[in-house]
Tab-separated table of C-alpha atoms in Angstrom:
chain	number	residue	atom	x	y	z
O	1	MET	CA	16.565	5.811	-26.165
O	2	LYS	CA	17.193	2.092	-25.957
O	3	LEU	CA	14.760	-0.112	-24.045
O	4	VAL	CA	15.946	-3.440	-22.692
O	5	HIS	CA	13.378	-5.799	-21.213
O	6	THR	CA	14.610	-8.265	-18.615
O	7	GLN	CA	12.459	-10.843	-16.857
O	8	ALA	CA	14.150	-12.174	-13.756
O	9	ASN	CA	13.463	-13.281	-10.208
O	10	LEU	CA	14.019	-10.318	-7.878
O	11	CYS	CA	16.318	-12.406	-5.676
O	12	GLU	CA	18.541	-13.772	-8.440
O	13	PRO	CA	21.810	-12.407	-9.870
O	14	ALA	CA	20.156	-11.758	-13.252
O	15	ALA	CA	18.043	-9.001	-11.712
O	16	ARG	CA	21.083	-7.396	-10.104
O	17	ARG	CA	23.063	-7.535	-13.344
O	18	ALA	CA	20.212	-5.992	-15.342
O	19	LEU	CA	19.977	-3.060	-12.910
O	20	ALA	CA	23.697	-2.485	-12.421
O	21	GLY	CA	24.523	1.220	-12.360
O	22	VAL	CA	21.091	2.552	-13.380
O	23	ASP	CA	20.538	6.247	-12.655
O	24	VAL	CA	17.154	5.723	-10.970
O	25	LEU	CA	15.686	2.496	-9.640
O	26	TRP	CA	11.923	2.503	-9.153
O	27	HIS	CA	11.517	-0.315	-6.653
O	28	LEU	CA	7.905	-1.470	-6.888
O	29	ALA	CA	8.460	-5.233	-6.643
O	30	PHE	CA	6.981	-6.649	-3.452
O	31	GLN	CA	4.883	-9.655	-2.484
O	32	LEU	CA	1.651	-8.373	-0.963
O	33	TRP	CA	-0.358	-11.488	-0.323
O	34	ARG	CA	0.358	-14.105	2.280
O	35	SER	CA	0.726	-17.493	0.634
O	36	GLY	CA	2.497	-19.387	3.379
O	37	ARG	CA	4.894	-18.709	6.211
O	38	GLY	CA	6.089	-15.234	7.082
O	39	ASP	CA	9.701	-16.118	6.272
O	40	GLU	CA	8.680	-16.689	2.654
O	41	LEU	CA	7.552	-13.060	2.479
O	42	ASP	CA	10.857	-11.979	3.998
O	43	ARG	CA	12.809	-14.001	1.448
O	44	VAL	CA	11.047	-12.357	-1.479
O	45	ASN	CA	10.692	-8.845	-0.101
O	46	LEU	CA	13.811	-8.233	1.961
O	47	ALA	CA	16.288	-10.474	0.163
O	48	GLY	CA	14.992	-9.130	-3.136
O	49	THR	CA	15.471	-5.559	-1.919
O	50	ALA	CA	19.027	-6.321	-0.827
O	51	ASN	CA	19.765	-7.886	-4.205
O	52	VAL	CA	18.656	-4.887	-6.290
O	53	LEU	CA	20.405	-2.445	-3.952
O	54	ALA	CA	23.617	-4.375	-4.587
O	55	ALA	CA	23.318	-3.137	-8.198
O	56	GLU	CA	24.248	0.305	-6.777
O	57	PRO	CA	21.665	2.495	-8.503
O	58	GLY	CA	22.234	6.244	-8.445
O	59	ARG	CA	18.909	6.901	-6.718
O	60	VAL	CA	16.028	4.789	-5.450
O	61	VAL	CA	12.308	5.546	-5.542
O	62	PHE	CA	10.733	3.037	-3.181
O	63	ALA	CA	7.001	2.394	-3.339
O	64	SER	CA	6.058	1.883	0.302
O	65	SER	CA	2.620	1.789	1.866
O	66	ALA	CA	0.325	3.614	4.272
O	67	ALA	CA	0.201	0.244	6.045
O	68	VAL	CA	3.513	0.998	7.770
O	69	TYR	CA	1.718	3.451	10.075
O	70	GLY	CA	-0.612	0.716	11.276
O	71	ALA	CA	-4.334	0.918	11.972
O	72	TRP	CA	-4.754	2.086	15.557
O	73	PRO	CA	-7.690	3.839	17.249
O	74	ASP	CA	-5.391	6.645	18.486
O	75	ASN	CA	-3.924	7.511	15.068
O	76	PRO	CA	-3.975	11.248	14.307
O	77	LEU	CA	-6.212	12.411	11.485
O	78	PRO	CA	-4.584	12.924	9.078
O	79	ILE	CA	-1.203	11.240	9.566
O	80	THR	CA	1.929	13.192	8.634
O	81	GLU	CA	5.356	11.773	7.863
O	82	ALA	CA	6.486	12.819	11.371
O	83	HIS	CA	4.184	10.193	12.917
O	84	VAL	CA	6.130	7.140	14.117
O	85	PRO	CA	5.217	4.022	12.082
O	86	ARG	CA	3.604	1.214	14.085
O	87	PRO	CA	2.813	-1.705	11.771
O	88	ASN	CA	0.127	-4.054	13.065
O	89	ARG	CA	1.627	-7.391	14.065
O	90	GLU	CA	-0.857	-9.201	11.800
O	91	VAL	CA	0.607	-7.496	8.710
O	92	ARG	CA	4.010	-8.965	7.862
O	93	TYR	CA	3.871	-7.070	4.562
O	94	ALA	CA	3.835	-3.727	6.412
O	95	SER	CA	6.785	-4.688	8.608
O	96	ASP	CA	8.705	-5.754	5.509
O	97	LYS	CA	7.894	-2.436	3.808
O	98	LEU	CA	9.213	-0.476	6.788
O	99	GLU	CA	12.412	-2.529	6.911
O	100	ALA	CA	12.874	-2.129	3.146
O	101	GLU	CA	12.460	1.643	3.545
O	102	ARG	CA	15.333	1.616	6.032
O	103	ARG	CA	17.561	-0.551	3.867
O	104	CYS	CA	17.022	1.589	0.777
O	105	SER	CA	17.642	4.842	2.665
O	106	ASP	CA	20.792	3.465	4.319
O	107	ALA	CA	22.205	2.201	1.023
O	108	ARG	CA	21.454	4.876	-1.584
O	109	PRO	CA	19.848	8.346	-1.939
O	110	THR	CA	16.187	7.384	-1.634
O	111	VAL	CA	12.705	8.809	-1.982
O	112	VAL	CA	10.174	6.740	-0.042
O	113	LEU	CA	6.564	7.128	-1.151
O	114	ARG	CA	4.000	5.850	1.342
O	115	LEU	CA	0.978	5.241	-0.875
O	116	SER	CA	-2.599	4.775	0.237
O	117	ALA	CA	-4.728	2.028	-1.356
O	118	VAL	CA	-4.442	2.265	-5.152
O	119	LEU	CA	-7.433	1.440	-7.363
O	120	GLY	CA	-7.826	1.449	-11.122
O	121	PRO	CA	-8.275	-0.717	-14.221
O	122	HIS	CA	-5.044	-2.610	-13.549
O	123	ALA	CA	-5.771	-3.498	-9.910
O	124	ASP	CA	-5.092	-7.037	-8.747
O	125	ARG	CA	-8.145	-9.252	-9.252
O	126	ARG	CA	-8.169	-10.003	-5.524
O	127	VAL	CA	-8.391	-6.292	-4.749
O	128	ARG	CA	-11.287	-6.003	-7.200
O	129	ARG	CA	-13.030	-8.984	-5.658
O	130	SER	CA	-12.778	-7.634	-2.124
O	131	ALA	CA	-13.872	-4.123	-3.158
O	132	GLN	CA	-16.925	-5.505	-4.929
O	133	GLY	CA	-17.915	-7.038	-1.607
O	134	TYR	CA	-18.709	-3.501	-0.421
O	135	ARG	CA	-21.856	-3.699	-2.552
O	136	LEU	CA	-23.212	-6.223	-0.065
O	137	VAL	CA	-21.544	-5.522	3.281
O	138	VAL	CA	-19.171	-2.862	4.561
O	139	PRO	CA	-17.584	-4.253	7.749
O	140	ALA	CA	-16.503	-1.952	10.563
O	141	VAL	CA	-15.083	-2.389	14.038
O	142	ARG	CA	-17.537	-1.383	16.726
O	143	GLY	CA	-16.518	1.727	18.640
O	144	VAL	CA	-13.615	2.572	16.313
O	145	ASP	CA	-13.498	5.449	13.849
O	146	GLN	CA	-12.322	4.623	10.353
O	147	ALA	CA	-10.766	6.776	7.670
O	148	LEU	CA	-9.765	5.212	4.365
O	149	GLN	CA	-8.291	6.742	1.226
O	150	PHE	CA	-8.411	5.408	-2.321
O	151	LEU	CA	-5.808	6.677	-4.792
O	152	ASP	CA	-6.296	6.588	-8.561
O	153	GLU	CA	-3.598	4.499	-10.255
O	154	ASN	CA	-2.730	7.350	-12.620
O	155	ASP	CA	-2.202	9.697	-9.673
O	156	ALA	CA	0.091	7.076	-8.121
O	157	ALA	CA	2.048	6.767	-11.378
O	158	ARG	CA	2.490	10.549	-11.589
O	159	ALA	CA	3.835	10.625	-8.038
O	160	LEU	CA	6.358	7.896	-8.823
O	161	HIS	CA	7.479	9.729	-11.954
O	162	ARG	CA	7.893	13.045	-10.139
O	163	ALA	CA	9.884	11.376	-7.373
O	164	GLY	CA	12.269	9.918	-9.926
O	165	LYS	CA	12.806	13.275	-11.618
O	166	ALA	CA	13.246	15.216	-8.358
O	167	THR	CA	16.501	15.773	-6.501
O	168	ALA	CA	14.859	15.535	-3.073
O	169	THR	CA	15.239	12.559	-0.771
O	170	GLY	CA	13.137	11.535	2.223
O	171	THR	CA	9.699	10.152	2.947
O	172	PHE	CA	6.453	11.450	1.457
O	173	ASN	CA	2.818	10.458	1.879
O	174	VAL	CA	0.963	9.933	-1.394
O	175	ALA	CA	-2.785	10.019	-0.923
O	176	THR	CA	-5.926	11.976	-1.715
O	177	ASP	CA	-6.778	15.178	0.122
O	178	ASP	CA	-9.946	13.579	1.535
O	179	TRP	CA	-10.893	10.324	3.225
O	180	LEU	CA	-13.953	8.130	3.722
O	181	SER	CA	-15.554	6.888	6.921
O	182	ALA	CA	-17.178	3.460	7.018
O	183	GLN	CA	-20.531	5.212	6.648
O	184	ASP	CA	-19.263	7.061	3.565
O	185	THR	CA	-18.070	3.820	1.998
O	186	ALA	CA	-21.410	2.094	2.633
O	187	ARG	CA	-23.313	5.022	1.127
O	188	LEU	CA	-21.176	5.108	-2.016
O	189	ALA	CA	-21.145	1.339	-2.502
O	190	GLY	CA	-24.764	0.754	-1.573
O	191	GLY	CA	-23.814	-1.939	0.935
O	192	ARG	CA	-25.020	-2.539	4.473
O	193	LEU	CA	-22.776	-1.241	7.253
O	194	VAL	CA	-22.131	-4.020	9.778
O	195	GLN	CA	-20.294	-3.139	12.992
O	196	LEU	CA	-18.686	-5.975	14.947
O	197	PRO	CA	-16.081	-6.417	17.718
O	198	LEU	CA	-12.510	-6.511	16.436
O	199	SER	CA	-12.025	-10.105	17.575
O	200	THR	CA	-15.056	-11.179	15.539
O	201	VAL	CA	-13.871	-9.291	12.443
O	202	LEU	CA	-10.416	-10.896	12.609
O	203	ALA	CA	-11.672	-14.414	13.325
O	204	GLY	CA	-14.362	-14.149	10.658
O	205	SER	CA	-11.929	-12.930	8.028
O	206	GLU	CA	-9.528	-15.796	8.771
O	207	ALA	CA	-12.372	-18.306	8.481
O	208	ALA	CA	-13.471	-16.735	5.180
O	209	ARG	CA	-9.911	-16.889	3.863
O	210	ARG	CA	-9.583	-20.571	4.703
O	211	ALA	CA	-12.911	-21.233	2.976
O	212	ARG	CA	-11.667	-19.210	-0.024
O	213	LEU	CA	-14.538	-16.771	0.302
O	214	LEU	CA	-12.083	-13.880	0.754
O	215	PRO	CA	-8.585	-13.404	-0.693
O	216	PHE	CA	-7.273	-12.152	2.654
O	217	GLY	CA	-7.620	-12.747	6.373
O	218	ALA	CA	-6.657	-10.865	9.523
O	219	ASP	CA	-3.687	-9.386	7.660
O	220	ARG	CA	-6.093	-7.061	5.824
O	221	ALA	CA	-9.067	-6.990	8.190
O	222	ILE	CA	-6.887	-5.386	10.882
O	223	PHE	CA	-6.911	-2.179	8.829
O	224	LEU	CA	-10.434	-1.592	10.175
O	225	ASN	CA	-8.936	-1.058	13.643
O	226	GLY	CA	-8.453	2.696	13.283
O	227	PRO	CA	-8.104	5.579	10.866
O	228	ILE	CA	-5.329	5.469	8.257
O	229	ALA	CA	-5.668	8.740	6.375
O	230	LEU	CA	-2.454	10.384	5.192
O	231	ASP	CA	-1.594	14.053	4.853
O	232	PRO	CA	-0.109	14.527	1.330
O	233	SER	CA	0.898	18.181	1.762
O	234	ALA	CA	4.662	17.456	1.908
O	235	ALA	CA	4.521	15.745	-1.494
O	236	ALA	CA	2.771	18.820	-2.876
O	237	ALA	CA	5.310	21.227	-1.399
O	238	THR	CA	8.490	19.311	-2.276
O	239	LEU	CA	7.645	17.124	-5.270
O	240	GLY	CA	4.958	19.331	-6.794
O	241	TRP	CA	2.532	16.406	-6.810
O	242	ARG	CA	-1.186	16.729	-6.147
O	243	PRO	CA	-3.903	14.138	-6.726
O	244	ALA	CA	-6.324	14.786	-9.567
O	245	HIS	CA	-9.059	12.629	-8.024
O	246	ARG	CA	-10.744	12.294	-4.633
O	247	SER	CA	-11.292	9.072	-2.693
O	248	GLY	CA	-15.040	8.924	-3.221
O	249	GLU	CA	-14.637	9.418	-6.957
O	250	VAL	CA	-11.946	6.731	-7.183
O	251	LEU	CA	-13.975	4.155	-5.252
O	252	THR	CA	-17.212	4.863	-7.122
O	253	ARG	CA	-15.555	4.575	-10.536
O	254	PHE	CA	-13.781	1.363	-9.496
O	255	LEU	CA	-17.014	-0.275	-8.319
O	256	CYS	CA	-18.751	0.608	-11.574
O	257	ARG	CA	-16.190	-1.098	-13.819
């Protein structure tokens, strides 16, 4: 087997040429963090998606996100793939993911994997920094139930591999079989649970982002506004994928690194 390494901007012709006619395209490239205006995210995420699809791969495995469902107090628990996505308006990333799902599925045979939060040794340093904050304070929105899932990076990699080897197309949730409440997270992390009104959580997170105390603002804090726990049973039935680790185990191990 011959391996060719190409480093190229996702939006440039070099990326399209390198991917031309591949049997399976695993599309994981996406800008997660807000660094400026929303249209900059669109340029990278949506224009980049259009560029690699123009390479006409045989199949696409698109790494989407649980964020497309949105964090809402009336979310079902757990959320199945039949639930209509409702991205929160604060999260441009989630809206871009949902639009990229549509573009991939319209263009080529596609498997969309909606992954919950992935943690592991190779996590972004900003994810590590924010997770370590749980040791001090676990924020929660007053009067709102929370349900969070943490997926081991190896479990996520196995799901992506299985999706590429499968013949199935469609959308599948990729998450643990369990989830954590805010109280569970505080207990595991040893931090103090602090419940505040949503407006205070969003305003405080934006102020902390501007002061560079947090790597995110309202675009991540809004995920406290309701349960986002996914039902992974369809991935088990169709792709033969099951997580090897549970959310509590994943979070605890990540905090101890």
